[in-house]
Structure formats: C-alpha cells, structure tokens
Coordinates of C-alpha atoms in Angstrom, one line a residue:
X139 CA -29.2 10.1 28.0
X140 CA -29.0 6.8 26.1
X141 CA -31.4 4.3 24.6
X142 CA -31.1 0.8 26.1
X143 CA -32.0 -2.0 23.7
X144 CA -32.6 -5.1 25.9
X145 CA -32.8 -8.6 24.7
X146 CA -34.7 -10.9 27.1
X147 CA -35.9 -13.7 24.8
X148 CA -35.5 -16.7 27.1
X149 CA -38.8 -16.4 28.9
X150 CA -41.2 -19.2 27.9
X151 CA -44.1 -18.7 30.2
X152 CA -45.3 -16.0 32.7
X153 CA -44.7 -18.7 35.4
X154 CA -40.9 -18.7 35.2
X155 CA -38.1 -16.3 36.0
X156 CA -34.4 -17.1 35.9
X157 CA -31.7 -15.0 37.5
X158 CA -31.0 -13.4 34.1
X159 CA -34.6 -12.5 33.7
X160 CA -34.7 -10.9 37.2
X161 CA -31.6 -8.9 36.4
X162 CA -33.1 -7.7 33.1
X163 CA -36.4 -6.7 34.6
X164 CA -35.0 -4.9 37.7
X165 CA -32.0 -3.2 36.0
X166 CA -34.1 -1.9 33.1
X167 CA -36.5 -0.4 35.6
X168 CA -33.6 1.4 37.3
X169 CA -32.0 2.5 34.0
X170 CA -35.4 4.1 33.2
X171 CA -35.5 5.8 36.6
X172 CA -32.1 7.4 35.7
X173 CA -33.7 9.0 32.7
X174 CA -32.6 6.5 30.0
X175 CA -35.0 5.2 27.4
X176 CA -35.7 1.5 27.2
X177 CA -36.7 -0.8 24.4
X178 CA -37.1 -4.5 25.0
X179 CA -37.0 -7.5 22.7
X180 CA -38.9 -10.3 24.5
X181 CA -41.4 -13.1 24.2
X182 CA -45.1 -12.6 24.8
X183 CA -44.6 -13.8 28.3
X184 CA -41.9 -11.2 28.9
X185 CA -44.1 -8.5 27.4
X186 CA -46.6 -9.0 30.3
X187 CA -43.8 -7.9 32.7
X188 CA -42.2 -5.1 30.7
X189 CA -45.2 -3.3 29.2
X190 CA -46.6 -2.0 32.5
X191 CA -43.2 -0.3 33.0
X192 CA -43.9 1.9 29.9
X193 CA -41.1 0.5 27.8
X194 CA -41.2 0.0 24.0
X195 CA -41.7 -3.7 23.7
X196 CA -41.0 -5.8 20.6
X197 CA -42.6 -9.2 20.9
X198 CA -40.5 -12.0 19.4
X199 CA -42.7 -15.0 19.8
X200 CA -45.3 -17.0 21.8
X201 CA -44.7 -20.7 21.1
X202 CA -42.8 -23.1 23.3
X203 CA -42.0 -26.7 22.4
X204 CA -41.3 -28.8 25.5
X205 CA -38.1 -30.6 24.4
X206 CA -34.5 -29.7 24.0
X207 CA -34.7 -29.6 20.2
X208 CA -37.9 -27.6 20.5
X209 CA -36.3 -25.2 22.8
X210 CA -33.4 -24.7 20.4
X211 CA -35.9 -24.0 17.5
X212 CA -37.8 -21.5 19.6
X213 CA -34.6 -19.7 20.6
X214 CA -33.5 -19.6 16.9
X215 CA -36.9 -18.3 15.7
X216 CA -36.8 -15.5 18.4
X217 CA -33.3 -14.6 17.4
X218 CA -34.4 -14.2 13.8
X219 CA -37.5 -12.3 14.7
X220 CA -35.4 -10.0 16.9
X221 CA -33.1 -9.2 14.0
X222 CA -36.1 -8.5 11.7
X223 CA -37.7 -6.2 14.2
X224 CA -34.4 -4.3 14.5
X225 CA -34.7 -3.4 10.8
X226 CA -37.8 -1.4 11.5
X227 CA -36.3 0.7 14.3
X228 CA -35.0 4.3 13.9
X229 CA -32.0 4.2 16.3
X230 CA -31.0 7.0 18.6
X231 CA -27.5 8.4 18.3
X232 CA -26.4 7.0 21.7
X233 CA -27.3 3.4 22.4
X234 CA -26.5 0.5 24.7
X235 CA -27.2 -3.0 23.6
X236 CA -27.9 -5.4 26.5
X237 CA -28.1 -9.1 26.0
X238 CA -29.6 -10.3 29.3
X239 CA -28.0 -13.8 28.8
X240 CA -25.5 -15.7 26.7
X241 CA -28.3 -17.7 25.1
X242 CA -28.7 -17.8 21.3
X243 CA -32.0 -16.0 21.5
X244 CA -30.4 -13.0 23.2
X245 CA -26.8 -12.9 22.3
X246 CA -27.0 -13.4 18.5
X247 CA -29.4 -10.6 17.8
X248 CA -27.5 -8.3 20.2
X249 CA -24.2 -9.0 18.4
X250 CA -25.9 -8.4 15.0
X251 CA -27.1 -5.0 16.3
X252 CA -23.6 -4.2 17.4
X253 CA -22.3 -5.0 13.8
X254 CA -25.0 -2.7 12.4
X255 CA -24.4 0.1 14.9
X256 CA -20.7 -0.2 15.9
X257 CA -20.8 3.0 17.9
X258 CA -23.3 1.4 20.3
X259 CA -22.0 -0.2 23.5
X260 CA -22.5 -3.9 23.8
X261 CA -23.3 -5.4 27.3
X262 CA -23.7 -9.1 27.7
X263 CA -24.8 -11.0 30.8
X264 CA -22.8 -14.2 31.2
X265 CA -24.2 -15.4 34.6
X266 CA -23.3 -19.1 34.3
X267 CA -20.1 -20.4 32.8
X268 CA -20.9 -23.6 30.9
X269 CA -19.2 -26.6 32.5
X270 CA -17.0 -29.1 30.7
X271 CA -19.6 -31.2 28.8
X272 CA -17.7 -34.4 29.6
X273 CA -18.2 -33.7 33.3
X274 CA -21.6 -31.9 33.3
X275 CA -23.1 -30.0 36.2
X276 CA -22.9 -32.8 38.8
X277 CA -19.1 -33.3 38.4
X278 CA -18.0 -29.8 37.7
X279 CA -17.0 -29.2 41.3
X280 CA -13.9 -31.4 41.0
X281 CA -15.2 -34.9 41.3
X282 CA -13.3 -37.4 39.2
X283 CA -14.6 -39.3 36.2
X284 CA -16.1 -38.4 32.9
X285 CA -19.5 -38.9 31.4
X286 CA -21.0 -39.1 27.9
X287 CA -21.9 -35.5 27.1
X288 CA -25.5 -34.6 26.4
X289 CA -26.2 -32.8 23.1
X290 CA -27.6 -29.8 25.0
X291 CA -24.6 -29.5 27.3
X292 CA -22.2 -29.8 24.3
X293 CA -24.1 -27.1 22.4
X294 CA -24.2 -24.8 25.4
X295 CA -20.4 -25.2 26.0
X296 CA -19.5 -24.6 22.3
X297 CA -21.8 -21.7 21.8
X298 CA -20.6 -19.9 24.9
X299 CA -16.9 -20.4 23.9
X300 CA -17.7 -19.0 20.5
X301 CA -19.4 -16.0 22.1
X302 CA -16.5 -15.4 24.4
X303 CA -14.2 -15.1 21.3
X304 CA -16.6 -12.5 19.8
X305 CA -16.9 -10.6 23.0
X306 CA -13.2 -10.1 23.3
X307 CA -13.4 -7.8 20.3
X308 CA -16.9 -6.4 20.5
X309 CA -18.1 -6.1 24.1
X310 CA -17.9 -2.9 26.1
X311 CA -19.0 -4.8 29.2
X312 CA -19.5 -8.5 30.2
X313 CA -21.5 -9.0 33.4
X314 CA -20.7 -12.0 35.6
X315 CA -22.0 -13.2 39.0
X316 CA -18.9 -13.9 40.9
X317 CA -15.1 -13.3 41.0
X318 CA -14.3 -16.9 39.9
X319 CA -16.2 -16.4 36.7
X320 CA -14.6 -13.1 36.1
X321 CA -11.1 -14.7 36.5
X322 CA -12.2 -17.4 34.0
X323 CA -13.0 -14.7 31.4
X324 CA -9.8 -12.8 32.1
X325 CA -7.7 -15.9 31.4
X326 CA -9.5 -16.2 28.1
X327 CA -8.5 -12.7 26.9
X328 CA -11.3 -10.4 28.1
X329 CA -10.0 -7.1 29.5
X330 CA -10.4 -6.4 33.2
X331 CA -12.0 -3.1 32.5
X332 CA -14.7 -4.8 30.5
X333 CA -15.6 -7.5 32.9
X334 CA -17.8 -6.6 35.9
X335 CA -19.0 -8.7 38.8
X336 CA -22.7 -8.0 39.4
X337 CA -24.2 -9.9 42.3
X338 CA -27.9 -10.6 42.3
X339 CA -30.5 -9.2 44.7
X340 CA -34.1 -9.7 45.7
X341 CA -37.1 -7.5 45.6
X342 CA -37.2 -5.8 49.0
X343 CA -40.6 -4.3 48.3
X344 CA -42.2 -7.8 48.4
X345 CA -40.1 -9.1 51.2
X346 CA -40.9 -6.1 53.5
X347 CA -44.6 -6.1 52.6
X348 CA -45.1 -9.7 53.8
X349 CA -45.7 -10.1 57.5
X350 CA -44.0 -12.9 59.5
X351 CA -46.2 -15.9 59.6
X352 CA -46.5 -19.1 61.7
X353 CA -44.2 -21.8 60.5
X354 CA -46.6 -24.0 58.6
X355 CA -44.0 -26.0 56.7
X356 CA -40.8 -27.7 57.7
X357 CA -39.0 -26.9 54.5
X358 CA -39.3 -25.2 51.1
X359 CA -37.6 -25.8 47.7
X360 CA -37.7 -23.2 44.9
X361 CA -36.4 -23.9 41.4
X362 CA -36.4 -26.1 38.4
X363 CA -36.6 -29.9 38.5
X364 CA -33.1 -30.2 36.9
X365 CA -30.0 -32.2 37.8
X366 CA -28.0 -29.0 38.0
X367 CA -30.4 -27.9 40.8
X368 CA -30.0 -31.3 42.5
X369 CA -33.7 -32.0 42.4
X370 CA -33.3 -35.8 42.3
X371 CA -31.2 -35.4 45.5
X372 CA -33.9 -33.3 47.1
X373 CA -36.3 -36.3 47.0
X374 CA -33.8 -38.6 48.6
X375 CA -32.8 -36.0 51.2
X376 CA -36.5 -35.5 52.1
X377 CA -37.0 -39.2 52.4
X378 CA -34.2 -39.2 55.1
X379 CA -35.8 -36.3 56.9
X380 CA -39.2 -37.8 56.8
X381 CA -37.8 -40.9 58.6
X382 CA -37.1 -38.6 61.6
X383 CA -40.1 -36.4 61.2
X384 CA -42.9 -38.5 59.6
X385 CA -45.3 -35.6 59.5
X386 CA -42.8 -33.1 58.1
X387 CA -44.1 -31.1 55.1
X388 CA -41.9 -29.9 52.2
X389 CA -43.4 -27.5 49.7
X390 CA -42.0 -27.2 46.2
X391 CA -42.3 -23.9 44.2
X392 CA -41.4 -24.2 40.5
X393 CA -42.1 -25.6 37.1
X394 CA -40.0 -27.4 34.5
X395 CA -40.3 -29.2 31.2
X396 CA -39.3 -32.4 33.1
X397 CA -42.3 -32.2 35.5
X398 CA -43.9 -35.3 34.0
X399 CA -41.1 -37.4 35.4
X400 CA -41.6 -36.2 39.0
X401 CA -44.6 -38.3 39.8
X402 CA -42.6 -41.5 39.0
X403 CA -39.9 -40.4 41.4
X404 CA -42.4 -39.4 44.2
X405 CA -44.0 -42.9 43.9
X406 CA -40.6 -44.5 43.9
X407 CA -39.7 -42.9 47.2
X408 CA -43.2 -43.2 48.7
X409 CA -43.5 -39.6 49.8
X410 CA -46.8 -38.4 48.3
X411 CA -48.1 -37.2 51.6
X412 CA -44.9 -35.3 52.6
X413 CA -44.4 -33.1 49.5
X414 CA -46.7 -30.5 48.1
X415 CA -46.1 -29.1 44.6
X416 CA -47.5 -25.6 44.2
X417 CA -46.1 -24.8 40.7
X418 CA -44.7 -21.4 39.9
X419 CA -45.3 -18.8 42.7
X420 CA -44.0 -15.3 42.3
X421 CA -44.2 -11.8 43.9
X422 CA -45.3 -11.5 47.5
X423 CA -46.8 -15.0 47.6
X424 CA -43.4 -16.5 47.2
X425 CA -42.2 -14.6 50.2
X426 CA -45.3 -15.6 52.2
X427 CA -44.3 -19.3 51.6
X428 CA -40.7 -18.6 52.5
X429 CA -41.6 -16.9 55.8
X430 CA -43.9 -19.8 56.6
X431 CA -41.0 -22.3 56.2
X432 CA -38.4 -23.3 58.8
X433 CA -35.6 -24.3 56.3
X434 CA -34.9 -23.6 52.6
X435 CA -33.3 -26.6 50.9
X436 CA -30.9 -25.7 48.0
X437 CA -29.2 -28.9 46.8
X438 CA -27.7 -27.4 43.7
X439 CA -24.6 -28.8 42.2
X440 CA -23.6 -25.8 40.1
X441 CA -24.3 -22.1 40.7
X442 CA -22.9 -18.7 39.9
X443 CA -24.8 -16.8 42.6
X444 CA -28.0 -18.5 43.8
X445 CA -30.8 -15.8 44.0
X446 CA -33.1 -18.3 45.7
X447 CA -30.6 -18.5 48.6
X448 CA -30.7 -14.7 48.9
X449 CA -34.5 -14.6 48.8
X450 CA -34.6 -17.1 51.7
X451 CA -32.1 -15.2 53.7
X452 CA -34.0 -12.0 53.2
X453 CA -36.9 -13.7 54.9
X454 CA -34.7 -14.9 57.7
X455 CA -34.9 -18.5 56.6
X456 CA -31.7 -20.7 57.1
X457 CA -30.5 -22.5 54.0
X458 CA -29.3 -26.0 53.8
X459 CA -27.0 -26.3 50.7
X460 CA -24.1 -28.2 49.2
X461 CA -20.7 -26.7 49.9
X462 CA -20.1 -25.0 46.5
X463 CA -17.0 -22.8 46.2
X464 CA -19.0 -19.8 45.1
X465 CA -20.9 -19.7 48.4
X466 CA -17.6 -19.1 50.2
X467 CA -17.3 -15.8 48.3
X468 CA -20.9 -14.7 48.5
X469 CA -22.6 -16.2 51.5
X470 CA -20.3 -16.5 54.4
X471 CA -23.1 -16.9 56.9
X472 CA -26.8 -17.9 57.0
X473 CA -26.5 -21.5 55.8
X474 CA -25.4 -25.0 56.7
X475 CA -23.4 -26.7 54.1
X476 CA -22.8 -30.4 53.3
X477 CA -20.2 -32.0 51.1
X478 CA -21.3 -31.9 47.5
X479 CA -23.5 -34.9 46.7
X480 CA -23.5 -36.1 50.4
X481 CA -27.3 -36.7 50.8
X482 CA -26.9 -38.1 54.3
X483 CA -25.0 -35.0 55.5
X484 CA -27.5 -32.7 54.0
X485 CA -30.4 -34.5 55.6
X486 CA -28.6 -34.4 59.0
X487 CA -28.1 -30.6 58.7
X488 CA -31.8 -30.2 58.0
X489 CA -32.8 -32.4 60.9
X490 CA -30.5 -30.4 63.2
X491 CA -32.2 -27.2 62.1
X492 CA -35.6 -28.7 62.7
X493 CA -34.7 -30.0 66.1
X494 CA -32.7 -27.2 67.5
X495 CA -34.8 -24.0 67.6
X496 CA -32.0 -21.9 69.2
X497 CA -29.5 -22.8 66.4
X498 CA -32.1 -22.2 63.7
X499 CA -32.9 -18.7 65.2
X500 CA -29.2 -17.9 65.4
X501 CA -28.6 -18.8 61.7
X502 CA -31.8 -17.1 60.8
X503 CA -30.4 -13.8 62.2
X504 CA -27.1 -14.3 60.3
X505 CA -29.1 -14.9 57.1
X506 CA -31.1 -11.8 57.5
X507 CA -28.0 -9.7 58.1
X508 CA -26.3 -11.3 55.1
X509 CA -29.1 -10.4 52.8
X510 CA -28.9 -6.7 53.5
X511 CA -25.6 -6.5 51.6
X512 CA -27.2 -6.9 48.2
X513 CA -29.2 -4.5 46.1
X514 CA -30.4 -4.1 42.5
X515 CA -29.8 -0.4 42.8
X516 CA -26.1 -0.8 43.6
X517 CA -25.4 -3.2 40.8
X518 CA -27.4 -1.0 38.3
X519 CA -25.3 2.0 39.4
X520 CA -22.1 0.0 38.9
X521 CA -23.1 -0.8 35.3
X522 CA -24.1 2.8 34.5
X523 CA -20.8 4.1 36.0
X524 CA -18.8 1.6 33.9
X525 CA -20.7 2.8 30.8
X526 CA -20.1 6.4 31.7
X527 CA -23.8 7.0 31.9
X528 CA -24.3 7.7 35.6

C-alpha cells in the first residue's frame, strides 16, 4: 500500500468547491477505502472537509485577500508553507504525490516534493487548459479577433506552459478532463501512457437521498460570477425569458470575489424581482434546489467537463448551454445548445423548455440516463490501475 500526499490548496472558504476540489475530496476518500494512507496539504477551509475522513491534514493557511494580486500572494504563501511542512514529515517508502490542480499553490510544492523524493510517483490534475491570453475565455472557441490580455490570464497561461515542460520529465500521470485536452498535451511532448482522461462525476448519495419536489423555480444557475462562466450573459438571457414569463424565477447558487459588481448589473437590467441569490449551497440542499427547478442554465464560454451540467442531469433537469465542442464528446443528450454567445438563441431554448412540458420531460429522461455513465469510483480505479496500485 502507498501513502498519497495530496495538495489541495486552492480552497478559500468552506463555501466554494471547484471541479478540482471535488476530485481531490472524492478520489482521496476512495484511495483510502482501497487501503492507501492519505495526507493532505490544504487550507483551513479544506481541513474542515478532509479531517472528518480521518486523514493526516497539514493546514497551510487561512487568509484570503479578495483581489487577483491578493489571490496570487495567498497561493504563494500556501506553496511556501506546504514546502516547509514537508520538511517535518517522515516519508513512507512508497509514495504518490498528487497535485489536485495546476495552480501555483498545489503544483509547486508537489514538484518540490518530487525533487526531494524522486522515487515517488507524481500525479498532477490539469483540468482546464489555459486559453490563449490574447483571446481569453470568451473567444477561445474560435471567434476572430484579439483582446488586450489581462495580467491574470497571462500569468495562468505562462505558468501552465512552464509546468507542462516540467511534467514531461517528472510526471508519472497527468489527469485531464476530456480527449481534446489529452491530445493537446500529447502534441506538447507528454507520453500517451502518462496522460489519462478522468471525467468528473457527482455525489450519488446526495442525489438519491433527495426526493423529487414540486417545480418551484423556472431556472437555476450554479457557479462563479465570472466571464468564463458567462454570468454577464445569464442576466441578459434571463431578461429575455422574463419578457415572455414576467413571473419566472431564477435562483443563483454561488459566490465569487466579483459579487459586489452584481447588484449594479441587476439594477441595470431591472430584474431584482426575478432573480434570487442564495450564495453557496452544497450537499443535499443543492440537489433539492436542482430538483425544484425546471431548467439549468449553463452559459459558460470555456469548459473542460462541466460538473454542474452533470449534477443537473443526475436530477433529471434539462440543461440550456452554449454549444461548446467538449459537450459533443461528453454530453450527447440531455441539453439544448445555442451557438456560443448567441443570447437570443439561448433564451429561445429556455422559453421552449418552459412552454413545452412534453419536450422538457423527454430531455429530462435523456439527461438522467446520461448521468448514469459517470462515477468517481470508476475514475479512481483508473488512476490506481495506471499507478499499478489497484
């Protein structure tokens, strides 16, 4: 049996959970069930989730500064703290280092541990390929034209490219979320045997425990208030839908460092009575809200998998989304797609689902069937098999 050293330093509050965070939490639990020991380097917020599982938890920080520069400094401090905490550990003979993301806070201390313990296997999650910073998230799907790159996008792009160079020599396994991302890494020199597609999943224990409920809401959005997720489009889309259904209610589940800007946009579009912001909602309560909604709106411009889409489908909720290439690979049914950036088409799809109960029920059944193809257990087993630990 091996010791897994898991770096999951990106968590800022207990009220957030990215796809990488969900993977780290669920896979580490399954690794432990297979008899492997688990030690986790994580924030104070992450410790709340990992400690109840009985793992060794090394807390790397509490603070969170709500700005891009502040975020970078927090990540840097957690990377340094993770390295210092490593020096106190007495390592087992067989070890697996798992960086749950390609962020500085996870990848840098993981790579340092690999240099200190070269016999250990290094596994890195790279679940979102950074877009060209001169196009950004909104134009990465092929739209023409360039933009002035933001400092954060430039940093993310350059850091990821540097990490890819290091992983070509040091990684035992790089985990990606779709075949397109795998091909991207293969073209940049990673070996096919060291690059594994690991689809996401959702927590079936919560989904099964929640009873079906009356449809109290016309639509639901779950996610950050970021341009990658198409949140500005969401407000314009819902304004169109509200024109057809004046009493339609949209609930928004999520938090973001840009939340202060949302009130301005809501007032701009005059939709205060049509949208309800509930903040972060997790566990069974999230599934309760999903099952009480007729449609899940997912206007993202750039995705590698889309766990929110899967969670909605697992609740039998049709998804209205933009027609991203990755969805053709992963979600062949269970959603209506609009051309990327076409707000009117997206609104028409939602209106059609709200008007046509028969069509909504048909797509709902497709969505439910689609969701049953994904499992954390399957992907965890694939990882262990690749590492010769199953």
